[in-house]
Coordinates of C-alpha atoms and ligand atoms in Angstrom, one line a residue:
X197 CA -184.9 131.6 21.8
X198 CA -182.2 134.3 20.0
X199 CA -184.6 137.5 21.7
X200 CA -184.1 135.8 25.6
X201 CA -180.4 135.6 25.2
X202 CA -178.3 138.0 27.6
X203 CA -175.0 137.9 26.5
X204 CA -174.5 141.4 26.9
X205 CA -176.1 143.7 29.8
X206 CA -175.8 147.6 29.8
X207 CA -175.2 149.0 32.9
X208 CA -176.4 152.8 32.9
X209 CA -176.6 155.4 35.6
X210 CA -177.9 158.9 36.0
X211 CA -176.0 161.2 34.1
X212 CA -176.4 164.9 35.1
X213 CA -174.2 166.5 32.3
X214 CA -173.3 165.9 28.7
X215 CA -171.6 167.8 26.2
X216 CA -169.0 167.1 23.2
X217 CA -169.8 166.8 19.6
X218 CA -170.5 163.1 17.5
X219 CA -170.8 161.2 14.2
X220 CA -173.6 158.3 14.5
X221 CA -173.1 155.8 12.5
X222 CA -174.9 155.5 8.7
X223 CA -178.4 155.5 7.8
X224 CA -179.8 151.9 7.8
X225 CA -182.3 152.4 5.5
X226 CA -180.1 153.9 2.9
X227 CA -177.6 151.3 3.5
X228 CA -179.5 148.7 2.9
X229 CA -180.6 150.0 -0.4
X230 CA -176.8 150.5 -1.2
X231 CA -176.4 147.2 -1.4
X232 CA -179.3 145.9 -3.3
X233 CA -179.2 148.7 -5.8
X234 CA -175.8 148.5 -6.3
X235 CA -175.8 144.3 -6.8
X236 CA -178.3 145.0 -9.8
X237 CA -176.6 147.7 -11.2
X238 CA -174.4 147.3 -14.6
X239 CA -170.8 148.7 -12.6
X240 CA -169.3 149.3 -9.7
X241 CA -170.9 151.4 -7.1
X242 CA -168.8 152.8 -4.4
X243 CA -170.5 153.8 -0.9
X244 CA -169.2 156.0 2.3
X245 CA -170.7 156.0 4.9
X246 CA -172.1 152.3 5.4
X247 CA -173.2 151.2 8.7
X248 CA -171.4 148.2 9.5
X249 CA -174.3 147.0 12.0
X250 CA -176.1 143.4 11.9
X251 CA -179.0 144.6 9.6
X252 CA -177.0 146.2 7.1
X253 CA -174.4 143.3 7.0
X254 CA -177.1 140.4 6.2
X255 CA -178.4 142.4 3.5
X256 CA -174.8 142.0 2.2
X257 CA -174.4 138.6 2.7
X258 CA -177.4 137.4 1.5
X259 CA -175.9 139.6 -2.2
X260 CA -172.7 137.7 -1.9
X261 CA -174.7 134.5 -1.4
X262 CA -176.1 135.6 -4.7
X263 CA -173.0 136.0 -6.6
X264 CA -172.2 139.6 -6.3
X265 CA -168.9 140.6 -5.0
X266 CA -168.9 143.2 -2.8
X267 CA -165.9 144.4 -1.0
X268 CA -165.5 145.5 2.8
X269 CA -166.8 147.3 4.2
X270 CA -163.9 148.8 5.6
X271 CA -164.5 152.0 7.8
X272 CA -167.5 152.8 6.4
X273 CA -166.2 152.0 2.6
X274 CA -167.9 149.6 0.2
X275 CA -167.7 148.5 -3.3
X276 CA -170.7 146.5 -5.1
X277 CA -169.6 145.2 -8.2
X278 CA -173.0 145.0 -9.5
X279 CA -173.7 142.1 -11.9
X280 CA -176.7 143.6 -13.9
X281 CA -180.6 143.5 -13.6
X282 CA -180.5 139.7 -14.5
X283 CA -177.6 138.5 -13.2
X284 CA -178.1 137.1 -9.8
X285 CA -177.5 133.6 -9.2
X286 CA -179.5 131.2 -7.0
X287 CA -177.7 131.0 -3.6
X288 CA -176.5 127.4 -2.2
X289 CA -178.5 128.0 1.0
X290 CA -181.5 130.1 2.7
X291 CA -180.5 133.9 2.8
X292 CA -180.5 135.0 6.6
X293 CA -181.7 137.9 7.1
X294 CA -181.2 137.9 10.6
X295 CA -183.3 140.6 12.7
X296 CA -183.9 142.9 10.1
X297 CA -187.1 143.3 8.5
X298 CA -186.0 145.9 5.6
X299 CA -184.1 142.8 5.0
X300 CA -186.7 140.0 4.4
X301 CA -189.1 142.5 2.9
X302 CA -187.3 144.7 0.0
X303 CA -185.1 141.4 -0.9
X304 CA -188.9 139.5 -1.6
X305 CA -189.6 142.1 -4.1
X306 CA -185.9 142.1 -5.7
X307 CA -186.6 138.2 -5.9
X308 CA -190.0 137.7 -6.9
X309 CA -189.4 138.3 -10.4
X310 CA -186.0 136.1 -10.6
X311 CA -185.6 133.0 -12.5
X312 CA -184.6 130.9 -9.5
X313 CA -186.5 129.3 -6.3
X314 CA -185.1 130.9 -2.8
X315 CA -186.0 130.3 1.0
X316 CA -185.6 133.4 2.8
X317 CA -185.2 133.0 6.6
X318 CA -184.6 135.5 10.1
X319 CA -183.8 135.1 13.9
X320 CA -186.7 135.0 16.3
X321 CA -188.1 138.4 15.8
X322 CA -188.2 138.4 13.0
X323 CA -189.4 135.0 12.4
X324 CA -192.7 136.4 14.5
X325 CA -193.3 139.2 12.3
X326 CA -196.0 139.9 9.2
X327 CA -195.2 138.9 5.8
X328 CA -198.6 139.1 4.3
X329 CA -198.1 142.7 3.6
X330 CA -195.4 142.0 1.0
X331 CA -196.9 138.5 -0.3
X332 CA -200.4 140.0 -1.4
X333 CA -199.1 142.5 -3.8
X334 CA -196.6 140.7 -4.9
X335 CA -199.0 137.8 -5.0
X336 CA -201.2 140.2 -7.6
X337 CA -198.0 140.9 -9.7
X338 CA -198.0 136.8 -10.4
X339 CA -195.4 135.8 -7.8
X340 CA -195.4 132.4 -6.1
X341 CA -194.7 133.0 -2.5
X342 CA -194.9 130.5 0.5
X343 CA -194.9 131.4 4.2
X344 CA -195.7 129.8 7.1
X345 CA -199.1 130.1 9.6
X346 CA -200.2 133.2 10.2
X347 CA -197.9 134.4 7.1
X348 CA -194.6 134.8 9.4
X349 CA -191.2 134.0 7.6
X350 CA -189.7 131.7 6.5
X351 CA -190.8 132.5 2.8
X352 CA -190.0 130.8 0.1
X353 CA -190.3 132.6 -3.3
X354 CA -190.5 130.2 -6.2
X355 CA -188.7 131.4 -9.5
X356 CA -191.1 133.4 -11.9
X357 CA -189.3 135.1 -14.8
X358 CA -193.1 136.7 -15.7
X359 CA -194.3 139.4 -13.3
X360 CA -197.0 141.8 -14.0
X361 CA -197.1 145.3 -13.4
X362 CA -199.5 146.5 -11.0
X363 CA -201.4 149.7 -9.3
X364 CA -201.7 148.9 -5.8
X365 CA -202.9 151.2 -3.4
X366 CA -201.0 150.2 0.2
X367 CA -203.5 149.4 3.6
X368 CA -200.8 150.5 6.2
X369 CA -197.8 153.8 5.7
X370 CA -195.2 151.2 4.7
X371 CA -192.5 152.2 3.2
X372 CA -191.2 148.3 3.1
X373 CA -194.1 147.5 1.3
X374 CA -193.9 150.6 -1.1
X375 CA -190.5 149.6 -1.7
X376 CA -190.7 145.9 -2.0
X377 CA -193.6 146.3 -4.1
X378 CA -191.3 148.9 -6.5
X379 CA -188.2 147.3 -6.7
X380 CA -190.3 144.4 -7.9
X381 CA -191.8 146.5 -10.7
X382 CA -188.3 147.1 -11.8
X383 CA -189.0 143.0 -13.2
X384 CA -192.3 143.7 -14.4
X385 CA -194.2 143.8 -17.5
X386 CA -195.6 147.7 -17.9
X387 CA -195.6 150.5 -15.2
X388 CA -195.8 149.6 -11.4
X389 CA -197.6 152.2 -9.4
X390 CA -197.6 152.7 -5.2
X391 CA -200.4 154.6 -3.5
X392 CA -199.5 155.5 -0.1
X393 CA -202.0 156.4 3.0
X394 CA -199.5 158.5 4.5
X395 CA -196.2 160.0 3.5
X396 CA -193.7 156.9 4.4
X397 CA -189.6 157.1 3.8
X398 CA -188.6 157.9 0.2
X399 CA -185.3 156.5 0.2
X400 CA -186.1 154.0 -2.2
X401 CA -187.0 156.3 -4.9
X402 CA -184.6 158.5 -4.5
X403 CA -181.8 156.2 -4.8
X404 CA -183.4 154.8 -7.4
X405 CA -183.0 157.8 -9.4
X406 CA -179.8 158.1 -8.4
X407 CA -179.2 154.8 -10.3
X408 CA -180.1 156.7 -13.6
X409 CA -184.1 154.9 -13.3
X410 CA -186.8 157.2 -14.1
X411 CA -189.1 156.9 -11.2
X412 CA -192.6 159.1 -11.4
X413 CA -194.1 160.5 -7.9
X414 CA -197.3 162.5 -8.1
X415 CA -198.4 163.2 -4.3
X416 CA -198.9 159.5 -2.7
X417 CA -198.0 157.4 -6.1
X418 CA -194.4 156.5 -7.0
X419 CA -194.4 154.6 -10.5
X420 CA -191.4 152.8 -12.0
X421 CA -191.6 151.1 -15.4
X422 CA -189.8 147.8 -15.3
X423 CA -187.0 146.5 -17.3
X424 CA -184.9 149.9 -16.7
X425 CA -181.0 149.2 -15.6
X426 CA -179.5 150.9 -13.1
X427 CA -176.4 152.5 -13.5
X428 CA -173.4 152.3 -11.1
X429 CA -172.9 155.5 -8.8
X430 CA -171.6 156.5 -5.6
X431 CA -173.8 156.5 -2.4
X432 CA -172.6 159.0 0.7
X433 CA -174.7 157.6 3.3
X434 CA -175.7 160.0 6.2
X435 CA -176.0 159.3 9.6
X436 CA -178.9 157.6 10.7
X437 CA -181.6 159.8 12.4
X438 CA -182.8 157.1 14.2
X439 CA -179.7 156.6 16.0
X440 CA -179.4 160.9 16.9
X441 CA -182.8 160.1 18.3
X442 CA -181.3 158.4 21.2
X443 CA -178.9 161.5 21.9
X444 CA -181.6 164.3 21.2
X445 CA -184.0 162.7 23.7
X446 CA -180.6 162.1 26.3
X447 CA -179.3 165.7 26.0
X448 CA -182.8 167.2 26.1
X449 CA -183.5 165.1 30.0
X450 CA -180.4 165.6 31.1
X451 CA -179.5 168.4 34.1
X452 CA -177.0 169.9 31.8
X453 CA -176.0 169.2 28.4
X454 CA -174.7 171.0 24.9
X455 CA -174.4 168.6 22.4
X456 CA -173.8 168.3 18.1
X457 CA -174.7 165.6 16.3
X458 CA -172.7 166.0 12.9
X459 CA -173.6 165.2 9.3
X460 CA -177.4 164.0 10.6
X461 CA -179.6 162.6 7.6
X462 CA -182.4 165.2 7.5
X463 CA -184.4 163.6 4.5
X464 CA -188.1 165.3 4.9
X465 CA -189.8 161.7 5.2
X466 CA -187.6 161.3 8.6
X467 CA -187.5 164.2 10.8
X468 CA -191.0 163.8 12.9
X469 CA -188.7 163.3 15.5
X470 CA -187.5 166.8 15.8
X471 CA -190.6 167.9 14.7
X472 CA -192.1 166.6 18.0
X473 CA -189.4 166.9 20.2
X474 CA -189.8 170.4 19.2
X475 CA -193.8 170.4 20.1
X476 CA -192.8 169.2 23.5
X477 CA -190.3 172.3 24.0
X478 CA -186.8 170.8 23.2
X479 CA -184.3 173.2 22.5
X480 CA -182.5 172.0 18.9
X481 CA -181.1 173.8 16.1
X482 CA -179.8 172.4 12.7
X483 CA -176.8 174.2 10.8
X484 CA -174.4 173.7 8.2
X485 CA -176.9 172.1 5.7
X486 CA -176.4 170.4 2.7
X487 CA -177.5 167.6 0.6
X488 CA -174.8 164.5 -0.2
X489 CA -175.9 161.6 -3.0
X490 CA -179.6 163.3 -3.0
X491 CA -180.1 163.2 0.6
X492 CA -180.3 166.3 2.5
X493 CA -178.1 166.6 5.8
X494 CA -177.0 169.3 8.8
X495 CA -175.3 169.5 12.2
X496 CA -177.9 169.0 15.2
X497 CA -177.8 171.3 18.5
X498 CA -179.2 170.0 21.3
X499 CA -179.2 171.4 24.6
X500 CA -181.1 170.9 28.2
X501 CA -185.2 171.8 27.8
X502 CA -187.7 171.2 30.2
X503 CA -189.9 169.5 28.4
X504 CA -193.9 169.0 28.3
X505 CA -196.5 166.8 27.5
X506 CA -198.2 166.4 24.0
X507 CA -200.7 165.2 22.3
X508 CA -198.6 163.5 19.3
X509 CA -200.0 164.8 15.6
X510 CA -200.9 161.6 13.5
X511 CA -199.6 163.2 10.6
X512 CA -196.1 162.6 12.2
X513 CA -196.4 159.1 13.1
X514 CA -194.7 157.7 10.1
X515 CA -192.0 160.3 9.7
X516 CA -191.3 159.2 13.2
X517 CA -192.5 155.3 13.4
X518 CA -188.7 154.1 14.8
X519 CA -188.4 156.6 17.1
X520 CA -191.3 156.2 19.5
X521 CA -189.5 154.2 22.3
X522 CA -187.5 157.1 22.6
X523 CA -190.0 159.6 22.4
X524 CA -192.0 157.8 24.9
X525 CA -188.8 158.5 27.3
X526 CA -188.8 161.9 26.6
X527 CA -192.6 161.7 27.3
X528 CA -191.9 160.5 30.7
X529 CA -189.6 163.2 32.0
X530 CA -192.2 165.7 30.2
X531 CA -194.5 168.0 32.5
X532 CA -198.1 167.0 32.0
X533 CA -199.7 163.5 30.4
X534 CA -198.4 163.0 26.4
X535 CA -200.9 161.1 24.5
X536 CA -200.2 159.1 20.9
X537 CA -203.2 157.8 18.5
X538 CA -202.7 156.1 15.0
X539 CA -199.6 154.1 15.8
X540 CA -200.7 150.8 15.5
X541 CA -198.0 150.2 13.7
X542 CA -195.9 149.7 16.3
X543 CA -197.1 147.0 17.7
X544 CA -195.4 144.6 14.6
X545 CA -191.7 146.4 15.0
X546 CA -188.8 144.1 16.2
X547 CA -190.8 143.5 19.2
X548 CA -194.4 145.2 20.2
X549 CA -192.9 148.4 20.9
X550 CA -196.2 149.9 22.3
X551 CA -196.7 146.7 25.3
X552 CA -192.6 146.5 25.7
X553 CA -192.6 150.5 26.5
X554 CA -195.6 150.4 28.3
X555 CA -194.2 147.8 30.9
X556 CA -190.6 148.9 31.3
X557 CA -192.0 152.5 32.1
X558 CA -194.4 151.4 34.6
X559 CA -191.9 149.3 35.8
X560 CA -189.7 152.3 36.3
X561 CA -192.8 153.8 38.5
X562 CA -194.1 156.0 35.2
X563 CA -197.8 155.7 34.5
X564 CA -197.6 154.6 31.1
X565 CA -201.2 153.2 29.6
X566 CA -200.9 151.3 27.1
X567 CA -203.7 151.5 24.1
X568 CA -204.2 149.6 20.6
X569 CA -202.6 152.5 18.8
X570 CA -200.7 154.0 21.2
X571 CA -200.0 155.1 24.6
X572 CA -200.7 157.9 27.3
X573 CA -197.9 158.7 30.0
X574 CA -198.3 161.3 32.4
X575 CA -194.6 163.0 32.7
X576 CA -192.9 162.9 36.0
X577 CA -190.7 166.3 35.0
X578 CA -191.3 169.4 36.6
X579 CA -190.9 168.5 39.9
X580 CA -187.3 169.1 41.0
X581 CA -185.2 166.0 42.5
X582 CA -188.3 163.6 41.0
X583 CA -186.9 160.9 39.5
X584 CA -188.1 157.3 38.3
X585 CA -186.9 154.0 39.9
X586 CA -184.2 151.8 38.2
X587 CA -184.9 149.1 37.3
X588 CA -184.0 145.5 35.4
X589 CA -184.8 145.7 31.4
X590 CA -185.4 142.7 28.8
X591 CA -184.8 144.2 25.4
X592 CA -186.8 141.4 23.8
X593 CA -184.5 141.5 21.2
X594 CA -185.0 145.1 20.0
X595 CA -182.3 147.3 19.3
X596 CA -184.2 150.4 20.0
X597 CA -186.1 149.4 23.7
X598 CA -182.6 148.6 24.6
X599 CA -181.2 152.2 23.6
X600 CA -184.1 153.5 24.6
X601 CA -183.6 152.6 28.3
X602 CA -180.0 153.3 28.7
X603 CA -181.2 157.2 27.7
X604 CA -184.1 156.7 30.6
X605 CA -181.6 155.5 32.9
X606 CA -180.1 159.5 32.9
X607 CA -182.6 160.3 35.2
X608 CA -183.5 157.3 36.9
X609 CA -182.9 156.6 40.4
X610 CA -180.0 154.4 40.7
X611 CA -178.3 152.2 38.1
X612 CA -180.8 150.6 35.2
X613 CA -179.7 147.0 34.0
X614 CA -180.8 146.6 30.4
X615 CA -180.6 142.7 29.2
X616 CA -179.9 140.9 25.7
X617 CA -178.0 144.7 24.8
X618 CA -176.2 142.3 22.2
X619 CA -179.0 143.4 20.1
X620 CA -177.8 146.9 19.9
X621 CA -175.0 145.7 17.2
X622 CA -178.1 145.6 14.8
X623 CA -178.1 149.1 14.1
X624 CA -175.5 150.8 16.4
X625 CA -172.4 149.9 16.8
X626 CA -170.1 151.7 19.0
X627 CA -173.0 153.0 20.9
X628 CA -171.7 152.5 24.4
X629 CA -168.3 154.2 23.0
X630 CA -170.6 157.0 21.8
X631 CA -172.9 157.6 24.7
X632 CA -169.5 157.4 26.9
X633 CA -168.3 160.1 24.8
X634 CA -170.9 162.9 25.5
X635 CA -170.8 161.9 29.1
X636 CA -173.3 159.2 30.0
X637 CA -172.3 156.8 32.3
X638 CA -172.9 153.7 30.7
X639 CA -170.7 150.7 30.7
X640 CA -171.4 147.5 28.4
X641 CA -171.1 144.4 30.9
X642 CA -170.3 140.6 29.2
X643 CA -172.1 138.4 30.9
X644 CA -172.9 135.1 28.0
X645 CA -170.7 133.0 26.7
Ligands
S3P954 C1 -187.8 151.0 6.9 C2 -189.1 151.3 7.0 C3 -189.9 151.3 8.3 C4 -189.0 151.3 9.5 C5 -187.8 150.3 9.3 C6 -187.0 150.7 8.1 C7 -187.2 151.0 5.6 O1 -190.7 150.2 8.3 O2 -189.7 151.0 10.6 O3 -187.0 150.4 10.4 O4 -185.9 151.0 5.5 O5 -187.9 151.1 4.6 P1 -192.2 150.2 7.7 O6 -192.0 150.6 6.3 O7 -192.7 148.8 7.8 O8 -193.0 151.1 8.6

């Protein structure tokens, strides 16, 4: 299966200083949207920015599989040369959507309303992960959608040129589901309307407007009547705060660091992170704001804290949902226990990031209790010199327990070997180049074919 393979391992070792100043690559979420916007749109649409990662790249292929032509992307640059809000064409094959959930989810919506049959498929993570979530609205909105047992992908979406509009109030703070369930609204009959639990990523409403469509949000509800056209428009895609996590959490653990993370996406639905790395004592500061294309961005100063343990405020859980593994690490070098409710959600990520966590923790010698929504760890900081064992790591074919460990590994006794790191490429290239350049000492080891 694609999550055992190890054709890459990282090898990562204790790092006791880090300083120097680095761009992370683009925003995933807002990359993905890039592309789908910008293949419905009437015009070009030019984007900077783009993260050239795994995720990003299928959404793009699965377009050109659909007729649009889109061109690079080419250090960072990419035009869409969008073919209208009727214009895609049934594609010759399944669209792969590879490891990448935004993927499978937010293309379901776009395609529930087309006038052609389509099999959507994904890699073996994803291929294990919940599609009922997206088929039951879009299931009320008249869509014919097939899955298989348990409603795991493949899907296949049967063409339906007569959609209509619904109010749906969302079980779970999705903002897949809010946004499948919108972009199919934009084929609908009458005015599509989201209700959201809890505030979730607004991306797709933003960009949205951006695109020239009038999108009503009143507290939880986004509405979007259908049968607007987007027009063309340029996108300036932020870095991904997702992927600063991974260097917030490594610069606040290590011995000695002063670090900037540059042009950081700072969009309010996103920044739990900081918001709770800040609860536990870290020592950041944001400067140089601004806002590019809509979204709102700054520098990020991070620098040596000792941090302690929390208990985690639900409210933050979804402005922070991709950035628990690394949170958890930071949890484990914390003084005192850190305790997280309300994050069931986890469980359903690229792999179940609450039992994956959990075991490579304890397997590092941190007590690390796994529970349905979350999990307690009782920090090992505080005590000079204490440091956790190394030890072997299977990223079970998740970008982010593979990142997650090489920023452990700064304080961990010996070197950590982190296996199937291939993964990584999802959503971060250049990471090894990156961490190398703010001092960790981490080197990415070919070991598959
Ligand atoms: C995403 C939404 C989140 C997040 C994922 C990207 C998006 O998922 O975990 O990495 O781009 O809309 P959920 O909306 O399912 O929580």
């Amino acid at each position: 299966m694609a999550t055992d393979l190890n054709l890459i391992e990282f090898h990562a070792g204790s790092t006791s200083a880090m300083t120097g100043s680095a761009r992370v690559p683009g925003d995933k979420s807002i990359s993905h949207r890039s592309i789908m916007m910008g293949s419905i749109a009437d015009g070009i649409t030019e984007v900077d920015g783009f993260l050239e990662g795994e995720d990003a790249i299928s959404t793009m292929n699965a377009f050109r599989a659909m007729g649009v032509r889109i061109d690079g992307p080419d250090q960072g640059r990419v035009k869409v040369h969008g073919v209208g809000l009727h214009g895609l064409k049934q594609p010759a094959a399944p669209l792969d959507c590879g490891n990448s959930g935004t993927s499978m989810r937010l293309i379901s919506g776009l395609l529930a309303g087309q006038g052609f049959d389509v099999e959507l498929v994904g890699d073996a993570s994803l291929s294990k992960r919940p599609m009922k979530r997206v088929m039951d609205p879009l299931a009320l909105m008249g869509a014919q959608i097939e899955a298989q047992e348990g409603g795991r992908p493949p899907l296949k979406i049967k063409a339906n040129k007569a959609l209509k509009a619904i109010s749906y109030t969302l079980p779970m703070a999705s903002a897949q589901v809010k946004s499948c369930v919108l972009l199919a609204g934009l084929y609908a009959d009458g005015v599509t309307e989201t209700t959201e639990p809890a505030v979730t990523r607004d991306h797709t409403e933003r960009m949205l407007r951006g695109f020239g469509v009038h999108v009503e949000t009143e507290g939880p509800t986004a509405r979007v009547r259908g049968g607007q056209r987007l027009k063309a428009t340029r996108i300036d895609v932020p870095s991904d705060i997702s992927s600063a996590a991974f260097f917030m959490v490594a610069a606040s653990i290590c011995e000695q660091a002063d670090i900037t993370l540059r042009h950081v996406g700072l969009n309010p639905t996103r920044t739990g992170v900081i918001d709770i790395l800040k609860l536990m004592g870290a020592n950041i500061e944001l400067s140089n704001h601004a806002v590019v294309g809509g979204e709102p961005v700054a520098d990020v100063h991070i620098r040596s804290a000792q941090l302690k343990g929390i208990q985690i405020p639900e409210e933050l859980v979804p402005l922070a949902i991709d950035e628990f593994p690394v949170i958890f690490v930071a949890a484990a070098n914390a003084v005192g226990t850190t305790v997280l409710t309300g994050a069931e959600e986890l469980r359903v990520k690229e792999s179940d990031r609450i039992a994956v966590m959990a075991d490579g923790l304890k397997a590092c010698g941190v007590n690390a209790r796994p529970t349905a929504d979350g999990m307690v760890i009782e920090g090992l900081g505080g005590k000079p010199g204490l440091r956790y064992n190394a030890t072997d790591i299977e990223s079970q074919g998740d970008h982010r327990i593979a990142m997650s460990f090489t920023v452990a590994a700064i304080r961990a006794l010996g070197t950590m070997r982190i296996r199937g790191a291939q993964t990584v490429d999802t959503s971060f290239p250049g990471f090894v180049a990156l961490c190398q350049s703010l001092g960790m000492a981490v080197q990415s080891v070919k070991v598959g074919p």
